[in-house]
Coordinates of C-alpha atoms and ligand atoms in Angstrom, one line a residue:
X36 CA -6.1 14.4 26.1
X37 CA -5.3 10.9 27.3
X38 CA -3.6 9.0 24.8
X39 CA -5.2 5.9 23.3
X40 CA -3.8 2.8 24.1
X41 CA -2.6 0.5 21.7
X42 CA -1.1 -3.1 21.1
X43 CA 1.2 -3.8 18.5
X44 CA 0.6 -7.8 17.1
X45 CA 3.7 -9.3 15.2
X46 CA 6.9 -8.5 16.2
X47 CA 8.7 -10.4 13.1
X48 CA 10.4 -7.7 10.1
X49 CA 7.8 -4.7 10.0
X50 CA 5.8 -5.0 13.9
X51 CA 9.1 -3.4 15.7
X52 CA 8.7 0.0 12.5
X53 CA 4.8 -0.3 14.3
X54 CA 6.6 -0.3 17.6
X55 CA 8.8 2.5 17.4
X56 CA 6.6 4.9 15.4
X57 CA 3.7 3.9 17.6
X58 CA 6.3 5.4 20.9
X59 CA 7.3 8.6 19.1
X60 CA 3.2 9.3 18.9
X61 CA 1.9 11.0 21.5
X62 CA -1.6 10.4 21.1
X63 CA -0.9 6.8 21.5
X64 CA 0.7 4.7 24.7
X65 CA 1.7 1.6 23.6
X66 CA 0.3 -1.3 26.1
X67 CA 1.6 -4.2 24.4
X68 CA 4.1 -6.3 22.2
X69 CA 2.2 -9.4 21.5
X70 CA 4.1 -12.5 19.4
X71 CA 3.2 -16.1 19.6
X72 CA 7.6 -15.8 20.0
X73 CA 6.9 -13.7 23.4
X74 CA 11.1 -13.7 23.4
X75 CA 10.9 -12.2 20.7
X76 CA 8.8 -9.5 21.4
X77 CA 10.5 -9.2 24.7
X78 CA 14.0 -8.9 22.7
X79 CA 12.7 -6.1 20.5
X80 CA 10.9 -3.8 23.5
X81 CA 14.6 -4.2 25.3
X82 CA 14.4 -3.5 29.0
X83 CA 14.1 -0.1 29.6
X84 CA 10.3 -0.4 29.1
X85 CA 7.0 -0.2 30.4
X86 CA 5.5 -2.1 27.4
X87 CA 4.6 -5.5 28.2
X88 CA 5.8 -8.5 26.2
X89 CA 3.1 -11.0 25.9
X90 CA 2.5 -14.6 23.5
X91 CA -1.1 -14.2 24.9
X92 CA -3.6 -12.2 22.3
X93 CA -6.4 -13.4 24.4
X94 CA -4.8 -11.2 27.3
X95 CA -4.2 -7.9 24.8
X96 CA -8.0 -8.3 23.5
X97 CA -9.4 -8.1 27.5
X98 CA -7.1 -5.3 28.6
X99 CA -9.7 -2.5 29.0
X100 CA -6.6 0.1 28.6
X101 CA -6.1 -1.6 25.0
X102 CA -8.9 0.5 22.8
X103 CA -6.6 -0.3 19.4
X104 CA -4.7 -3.0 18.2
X105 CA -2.1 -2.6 15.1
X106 CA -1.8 -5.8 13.4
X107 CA 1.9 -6.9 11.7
X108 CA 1.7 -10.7 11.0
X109 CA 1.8 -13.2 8.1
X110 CA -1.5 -12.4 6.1
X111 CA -3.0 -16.0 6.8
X112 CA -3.3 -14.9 9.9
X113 CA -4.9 -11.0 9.6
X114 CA -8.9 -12.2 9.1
X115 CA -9.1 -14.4 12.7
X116 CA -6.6 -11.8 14.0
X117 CA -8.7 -8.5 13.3
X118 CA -11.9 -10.6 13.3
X119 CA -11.5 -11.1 17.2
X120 CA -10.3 -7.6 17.8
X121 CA -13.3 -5.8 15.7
X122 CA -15.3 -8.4 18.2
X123 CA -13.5 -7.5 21.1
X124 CA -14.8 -3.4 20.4
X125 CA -10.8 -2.7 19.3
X126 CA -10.1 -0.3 16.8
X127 CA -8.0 -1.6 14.3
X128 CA -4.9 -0.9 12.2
X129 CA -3.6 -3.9 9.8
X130 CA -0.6 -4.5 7.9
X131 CA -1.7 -5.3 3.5
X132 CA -2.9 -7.6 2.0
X133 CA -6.3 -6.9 4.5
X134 CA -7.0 -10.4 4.2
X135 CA -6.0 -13.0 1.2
X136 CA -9.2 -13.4 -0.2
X137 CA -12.0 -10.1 -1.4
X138 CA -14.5 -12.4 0.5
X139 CA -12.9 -12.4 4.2
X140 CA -11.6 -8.7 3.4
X141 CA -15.2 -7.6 3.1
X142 CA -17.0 -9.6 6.5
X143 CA -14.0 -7.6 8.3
X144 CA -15.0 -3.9 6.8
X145 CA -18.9 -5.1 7.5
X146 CA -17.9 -5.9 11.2
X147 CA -16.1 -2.8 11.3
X148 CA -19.3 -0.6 10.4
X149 CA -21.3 -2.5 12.6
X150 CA -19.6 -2.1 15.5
X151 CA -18.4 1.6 15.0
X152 CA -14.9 0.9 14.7
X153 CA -11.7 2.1 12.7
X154 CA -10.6 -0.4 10.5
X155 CA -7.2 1.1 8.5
X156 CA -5.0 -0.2 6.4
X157 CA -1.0 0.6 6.5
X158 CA -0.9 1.0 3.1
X159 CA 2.8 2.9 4.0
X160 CA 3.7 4.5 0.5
X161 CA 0.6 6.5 0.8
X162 CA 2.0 8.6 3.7
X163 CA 5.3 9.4 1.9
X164 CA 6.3 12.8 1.0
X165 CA 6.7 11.6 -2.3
X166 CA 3.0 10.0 -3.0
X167 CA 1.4 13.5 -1.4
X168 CA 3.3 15.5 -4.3
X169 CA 2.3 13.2 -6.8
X170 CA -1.1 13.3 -6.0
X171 CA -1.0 16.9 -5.7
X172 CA 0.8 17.0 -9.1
X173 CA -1.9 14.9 -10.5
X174 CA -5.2 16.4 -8.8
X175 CA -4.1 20.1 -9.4
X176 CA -4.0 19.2 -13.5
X177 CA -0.2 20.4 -13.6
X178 CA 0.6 17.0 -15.1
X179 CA -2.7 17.2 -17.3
X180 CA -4.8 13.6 -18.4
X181 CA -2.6 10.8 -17.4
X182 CA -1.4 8.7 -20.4
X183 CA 0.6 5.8 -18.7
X184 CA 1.5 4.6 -15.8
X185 CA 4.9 2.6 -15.5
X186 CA 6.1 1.1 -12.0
X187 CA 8.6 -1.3 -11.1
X188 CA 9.4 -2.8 -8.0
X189 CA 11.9 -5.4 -8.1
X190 CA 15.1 -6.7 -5.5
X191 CA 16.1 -10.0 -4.5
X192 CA 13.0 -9.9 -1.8
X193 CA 12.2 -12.7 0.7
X194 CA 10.3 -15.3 -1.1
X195 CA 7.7 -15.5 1.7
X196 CA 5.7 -18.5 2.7
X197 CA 2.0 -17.7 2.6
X198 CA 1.7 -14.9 -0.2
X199 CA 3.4 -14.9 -4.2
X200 CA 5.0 -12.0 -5.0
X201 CA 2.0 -10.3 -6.5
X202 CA 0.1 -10.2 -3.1
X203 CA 3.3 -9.2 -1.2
X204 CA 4.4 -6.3 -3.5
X205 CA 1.4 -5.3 -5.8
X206 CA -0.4 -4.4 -2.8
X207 CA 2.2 -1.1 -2.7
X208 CA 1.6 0.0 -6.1
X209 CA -2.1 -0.5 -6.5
X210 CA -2.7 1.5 -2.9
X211 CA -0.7 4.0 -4.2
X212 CA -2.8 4.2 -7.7
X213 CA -6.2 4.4 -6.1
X214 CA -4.7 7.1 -4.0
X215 CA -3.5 9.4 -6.7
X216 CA -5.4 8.6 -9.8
X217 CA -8.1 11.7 -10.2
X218 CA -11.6 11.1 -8.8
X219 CA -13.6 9.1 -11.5
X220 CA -11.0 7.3 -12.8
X221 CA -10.8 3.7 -12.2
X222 CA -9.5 0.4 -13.3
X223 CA -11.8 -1.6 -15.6
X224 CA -10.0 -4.7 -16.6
X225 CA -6.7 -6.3 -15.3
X226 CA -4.5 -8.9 -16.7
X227 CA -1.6 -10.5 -15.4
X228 CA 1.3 -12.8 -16.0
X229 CA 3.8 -14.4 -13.6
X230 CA 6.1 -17.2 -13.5
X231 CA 7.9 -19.4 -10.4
X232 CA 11.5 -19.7 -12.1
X233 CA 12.8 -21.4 -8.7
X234 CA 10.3 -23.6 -8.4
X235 CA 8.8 -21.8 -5.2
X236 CA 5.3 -23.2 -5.8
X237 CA 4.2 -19.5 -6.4
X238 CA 4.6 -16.9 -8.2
X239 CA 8.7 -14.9 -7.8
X240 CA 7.6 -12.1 -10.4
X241 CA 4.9 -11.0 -12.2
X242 CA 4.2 -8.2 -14.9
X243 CA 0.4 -6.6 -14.6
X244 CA -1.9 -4.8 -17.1
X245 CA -4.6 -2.4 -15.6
X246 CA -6.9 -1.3 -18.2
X247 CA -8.2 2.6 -16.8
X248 CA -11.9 4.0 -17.3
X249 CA -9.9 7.4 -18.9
X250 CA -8.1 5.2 -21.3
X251 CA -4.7 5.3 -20.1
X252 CA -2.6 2.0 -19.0
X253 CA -1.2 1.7 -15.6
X254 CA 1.6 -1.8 -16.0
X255 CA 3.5 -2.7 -12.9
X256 CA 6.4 -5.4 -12.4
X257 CA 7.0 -6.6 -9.3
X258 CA 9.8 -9.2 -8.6
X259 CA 11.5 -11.4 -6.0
X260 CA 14.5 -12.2 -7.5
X261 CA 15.9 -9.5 -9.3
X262 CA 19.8 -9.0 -7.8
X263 CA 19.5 -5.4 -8.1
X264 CA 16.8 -3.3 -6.3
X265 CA 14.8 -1.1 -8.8
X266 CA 11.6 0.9 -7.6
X267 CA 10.9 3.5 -10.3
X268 CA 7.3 5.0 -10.6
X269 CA 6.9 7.0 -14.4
X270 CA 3.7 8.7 -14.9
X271 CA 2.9 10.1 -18.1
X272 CA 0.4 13.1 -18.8
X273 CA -0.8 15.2 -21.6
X274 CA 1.5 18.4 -19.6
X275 CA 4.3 16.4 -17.8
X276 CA 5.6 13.8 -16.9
X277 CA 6.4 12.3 -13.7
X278 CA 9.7 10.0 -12.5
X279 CA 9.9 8.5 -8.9
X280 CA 13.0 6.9 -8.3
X281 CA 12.7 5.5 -5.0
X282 CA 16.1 4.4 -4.3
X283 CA 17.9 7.9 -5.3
X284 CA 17.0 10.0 -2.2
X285 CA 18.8 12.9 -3.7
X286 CA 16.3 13.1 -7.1
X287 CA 13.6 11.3 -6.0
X288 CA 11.3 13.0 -8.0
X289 CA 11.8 14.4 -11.3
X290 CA 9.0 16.2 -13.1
X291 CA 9.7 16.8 -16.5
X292 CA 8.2 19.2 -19.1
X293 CA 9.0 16.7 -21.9
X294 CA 7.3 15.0 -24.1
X295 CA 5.1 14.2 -27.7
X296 CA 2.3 16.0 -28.8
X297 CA 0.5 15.5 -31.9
X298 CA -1.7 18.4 -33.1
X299 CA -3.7 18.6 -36.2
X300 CA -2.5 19.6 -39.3
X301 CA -3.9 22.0 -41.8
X302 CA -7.0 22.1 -43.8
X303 CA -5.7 20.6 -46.5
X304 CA -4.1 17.5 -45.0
X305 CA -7.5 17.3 -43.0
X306 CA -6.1 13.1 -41.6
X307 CA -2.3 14.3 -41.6
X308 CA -0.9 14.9 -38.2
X309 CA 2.0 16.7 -36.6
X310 CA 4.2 15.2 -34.5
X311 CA 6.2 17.8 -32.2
X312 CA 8.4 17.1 -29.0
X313 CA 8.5 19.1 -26.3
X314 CA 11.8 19.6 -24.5
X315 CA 11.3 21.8 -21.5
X316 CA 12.5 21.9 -17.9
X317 CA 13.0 18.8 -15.6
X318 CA 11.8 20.1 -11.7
X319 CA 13.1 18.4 -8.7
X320 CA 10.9 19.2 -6.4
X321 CA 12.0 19.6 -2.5
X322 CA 10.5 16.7 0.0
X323 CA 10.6 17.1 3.6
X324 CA 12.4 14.1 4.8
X325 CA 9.5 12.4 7.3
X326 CA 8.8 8.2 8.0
X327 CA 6.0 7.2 6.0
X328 CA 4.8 5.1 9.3
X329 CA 4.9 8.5 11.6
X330 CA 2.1 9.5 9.4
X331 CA 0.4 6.4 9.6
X332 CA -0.2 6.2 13.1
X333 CA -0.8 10.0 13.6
X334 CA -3.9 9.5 11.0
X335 CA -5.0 5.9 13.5
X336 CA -5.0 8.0 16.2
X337 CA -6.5 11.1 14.8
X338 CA -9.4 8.8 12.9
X339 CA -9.9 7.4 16.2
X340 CA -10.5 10.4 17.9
X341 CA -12.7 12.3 15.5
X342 CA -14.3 8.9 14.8
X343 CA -14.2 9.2 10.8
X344 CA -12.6 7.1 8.2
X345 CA -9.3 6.9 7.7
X346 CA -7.3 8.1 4.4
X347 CA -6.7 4.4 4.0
X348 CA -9.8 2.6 5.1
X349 CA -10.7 -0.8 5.1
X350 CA -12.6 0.0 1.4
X351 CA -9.3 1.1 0.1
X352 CA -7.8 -2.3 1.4
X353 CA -10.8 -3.9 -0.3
X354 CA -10.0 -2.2 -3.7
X355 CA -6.6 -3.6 -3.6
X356 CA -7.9 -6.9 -3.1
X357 CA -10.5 -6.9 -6.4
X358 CA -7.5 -5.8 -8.6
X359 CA -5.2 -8.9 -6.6
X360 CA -7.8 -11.3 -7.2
X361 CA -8.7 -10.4 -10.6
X362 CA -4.8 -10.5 -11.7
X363 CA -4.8 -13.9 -9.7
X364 CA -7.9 -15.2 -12.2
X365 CA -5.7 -13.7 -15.1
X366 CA -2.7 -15.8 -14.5
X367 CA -4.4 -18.7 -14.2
X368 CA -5.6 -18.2 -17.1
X369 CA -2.6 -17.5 -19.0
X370 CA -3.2 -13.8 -19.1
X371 CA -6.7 -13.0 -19.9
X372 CA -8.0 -10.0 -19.7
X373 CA -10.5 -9.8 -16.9
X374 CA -13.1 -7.2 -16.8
X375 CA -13.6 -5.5 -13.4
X376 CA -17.4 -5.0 -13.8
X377 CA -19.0 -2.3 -11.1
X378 CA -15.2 -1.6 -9.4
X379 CA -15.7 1.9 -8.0
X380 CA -13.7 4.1 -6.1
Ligands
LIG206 N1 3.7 -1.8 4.9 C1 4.8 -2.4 4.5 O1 5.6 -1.7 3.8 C2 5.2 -3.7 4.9 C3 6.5 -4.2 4.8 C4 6.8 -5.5 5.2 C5 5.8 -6.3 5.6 N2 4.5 -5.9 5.7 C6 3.4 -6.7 6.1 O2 3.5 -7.0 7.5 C7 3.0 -8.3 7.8 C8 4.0 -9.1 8.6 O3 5.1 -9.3 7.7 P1 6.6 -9.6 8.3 O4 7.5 -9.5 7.1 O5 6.9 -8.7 9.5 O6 6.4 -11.1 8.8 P2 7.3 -11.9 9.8 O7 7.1 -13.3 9.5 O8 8.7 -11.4 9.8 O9 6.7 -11.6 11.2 C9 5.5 -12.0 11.6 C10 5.5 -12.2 13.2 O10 4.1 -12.4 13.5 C11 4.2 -13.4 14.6 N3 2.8 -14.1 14.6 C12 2.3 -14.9 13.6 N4 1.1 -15.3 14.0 C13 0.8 -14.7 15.2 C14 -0.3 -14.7 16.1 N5 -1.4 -15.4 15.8 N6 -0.3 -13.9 17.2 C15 0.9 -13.2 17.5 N7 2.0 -13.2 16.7 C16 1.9 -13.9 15.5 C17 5.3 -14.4 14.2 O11 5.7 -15.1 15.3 C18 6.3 -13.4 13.6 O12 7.2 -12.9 14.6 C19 2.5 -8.9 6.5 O13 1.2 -8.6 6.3 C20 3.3 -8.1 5.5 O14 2.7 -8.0 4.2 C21 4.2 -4.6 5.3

């Protein structure tokens, strides 16, 4: 099978992961390294290459041997960006947030369907060993009705220029959420706090409430300017209890058969309740060792080819956008809760 040819746009911090996942992919040749900083590009291709360095996108989008472009610059830029590909009959893979507003995210997954084309988001976490178990734990019922949700992701982080913290980090655990909550259940209401302790003009950290249609509470912290880098994922359920500790490869997932349960008391005591703890086994379970990003362009190629959605299509980048905005209306409003009428998943 010929492979499909591809262009990689942004060659800044996470276009050269594009780059070299996008060469160890066989049903991919990559054409192109395109950055307005064409040194740049040409300084992370190095010279034993046959991909072409180029500052021109108008040159990438008329290549006839470019049938895909993978998009890895500042979000500002992602609507005109993937706009003019979609236009130019590109399929196309972009980097989160889709777009900084819900409005210009959803023209882009209209244009998409109109013209037949892929439109995928890297949401990255969701092709890691780790997020496949989870959801596996979750979707088989081992872990039973989740309860909570608990994620933090916090490190002294670049303080970037067009995005707050929520839209550069939240995007991660929100993707990850709507891929391994069970079907049916959704967020119904968000609120959100932040604060700009530096005085960046936006947002360093932020905490975030997502109210569930099952009940349950999913609260994430995310953080620019903590000195030391946590990323720890808890969730809770009726059986178990899962703990993802991202930066301790050697347990990075811990499943525990711990917890509370309160059953019913006797006749007699008809509105008394017991309250018994549970104090089983903790399971480490074995994860191959595979780059989240290796998965992500094997699933652009492969949605491609069969012409189907992706696992993470432009809707799921839409998704992620509703609960940003939402949170966004929440802190300006010092917190309130914000009811996500007709989200669906
Ligand atoms: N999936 C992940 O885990 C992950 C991790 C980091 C960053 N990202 C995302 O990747 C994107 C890029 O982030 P970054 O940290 O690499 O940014 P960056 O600023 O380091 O790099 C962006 C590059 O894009 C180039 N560029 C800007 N506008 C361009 C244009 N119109 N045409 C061609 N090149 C252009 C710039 O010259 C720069 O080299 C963002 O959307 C960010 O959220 C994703």
């Amino acid at each position: 099978m010929t492979p499909i040819g591809l262009a990689v746009i942004g060659a800044g911090y996470w276009g050269p992961n594009l780059v070299r996942n996008a060469m160890a992919t066989p049903e991919l040749r990559l054409e192109w390294l395109c950055d307005l900083d064409e040194a740049r590009a040409r300084a992370v291709l190095g010279r034993y290459t046959t991909v072409r360095p180029t500052a021109s996108y108008e040159r990438v989008l008329e290549d006839p041997a470019v049938a895909a472009v993978a998009v890895a610059t500042p979000a500002r830029t992602h609507f005109e960006l993937v706009r003019a590909a979609l236009d130019a009959g590109k399929h196309v893979l972009v980097e989160k947030p889709l777009t900084p507003t819900l409005a210009e995210g959803a023209k882009l997954v209209a244009l998409a369907e109109e013209r037949g084309r892929v439109l995928m988001l890297d949401h990255t976490f969701c092709y890691t060993p780790v997020v496949e178990r989870i959801r596996e734990l979750i979707r088989s019922g081992e872990v039973g009705d989740v309860q909570f949700v608990d994620s933090v992701r916090i490190n002294l982080g670049l303080v970037q220029q067009d995005v707050d913290v929520l839209w550069d980090l939240a995007p991660h655990d929100l993707s990850i959420l709507d891929y391994v909550l069970p079907p049916g259940v959704v967020p119904v209401a968000v609120a959100a706090h932040a604060s700009d302790p530096i005085g960046a003009g936006r947002p360093c950290l932020a905490y975030l409430t997502l109210w569930l249609s099952s009940g349950a509470i999913a609260h994430v912290h995310v953080n620019w300017l903590s000195p030391t880098k946590i990323r720890t994922t808890v969730i809770g359920g009726s059986r178990r209890t899962i703990v993802w500790d991202d930066v301790n490869p050697a347990q990075r997932l811990a499943v525990y058969d711990r917890g509370v349960d309160l059953s019913a008391a006797g006749e007699d005591e008809r509105h008394a309740a017991l309250i018994s703890y549970r104090t089983g086994d903790v399971v480490v379970p074995a994860l191959p060792e595979r780059e989240a990003l290796r998965g992500v362009m094997g699933e652009f190629a492969a949605a491609i080819r069969e012409g189907r959605a992706p696992r993470t299509d432009g809707r799921s980048g839409l998704r992620v956008l509703a609960l940003l905005e939402a949170a966004q209306e929440s802190i300006r409003s010092d917190g309130r809760r914000i009811d996500l009428g007709g989200y669906t998943r």
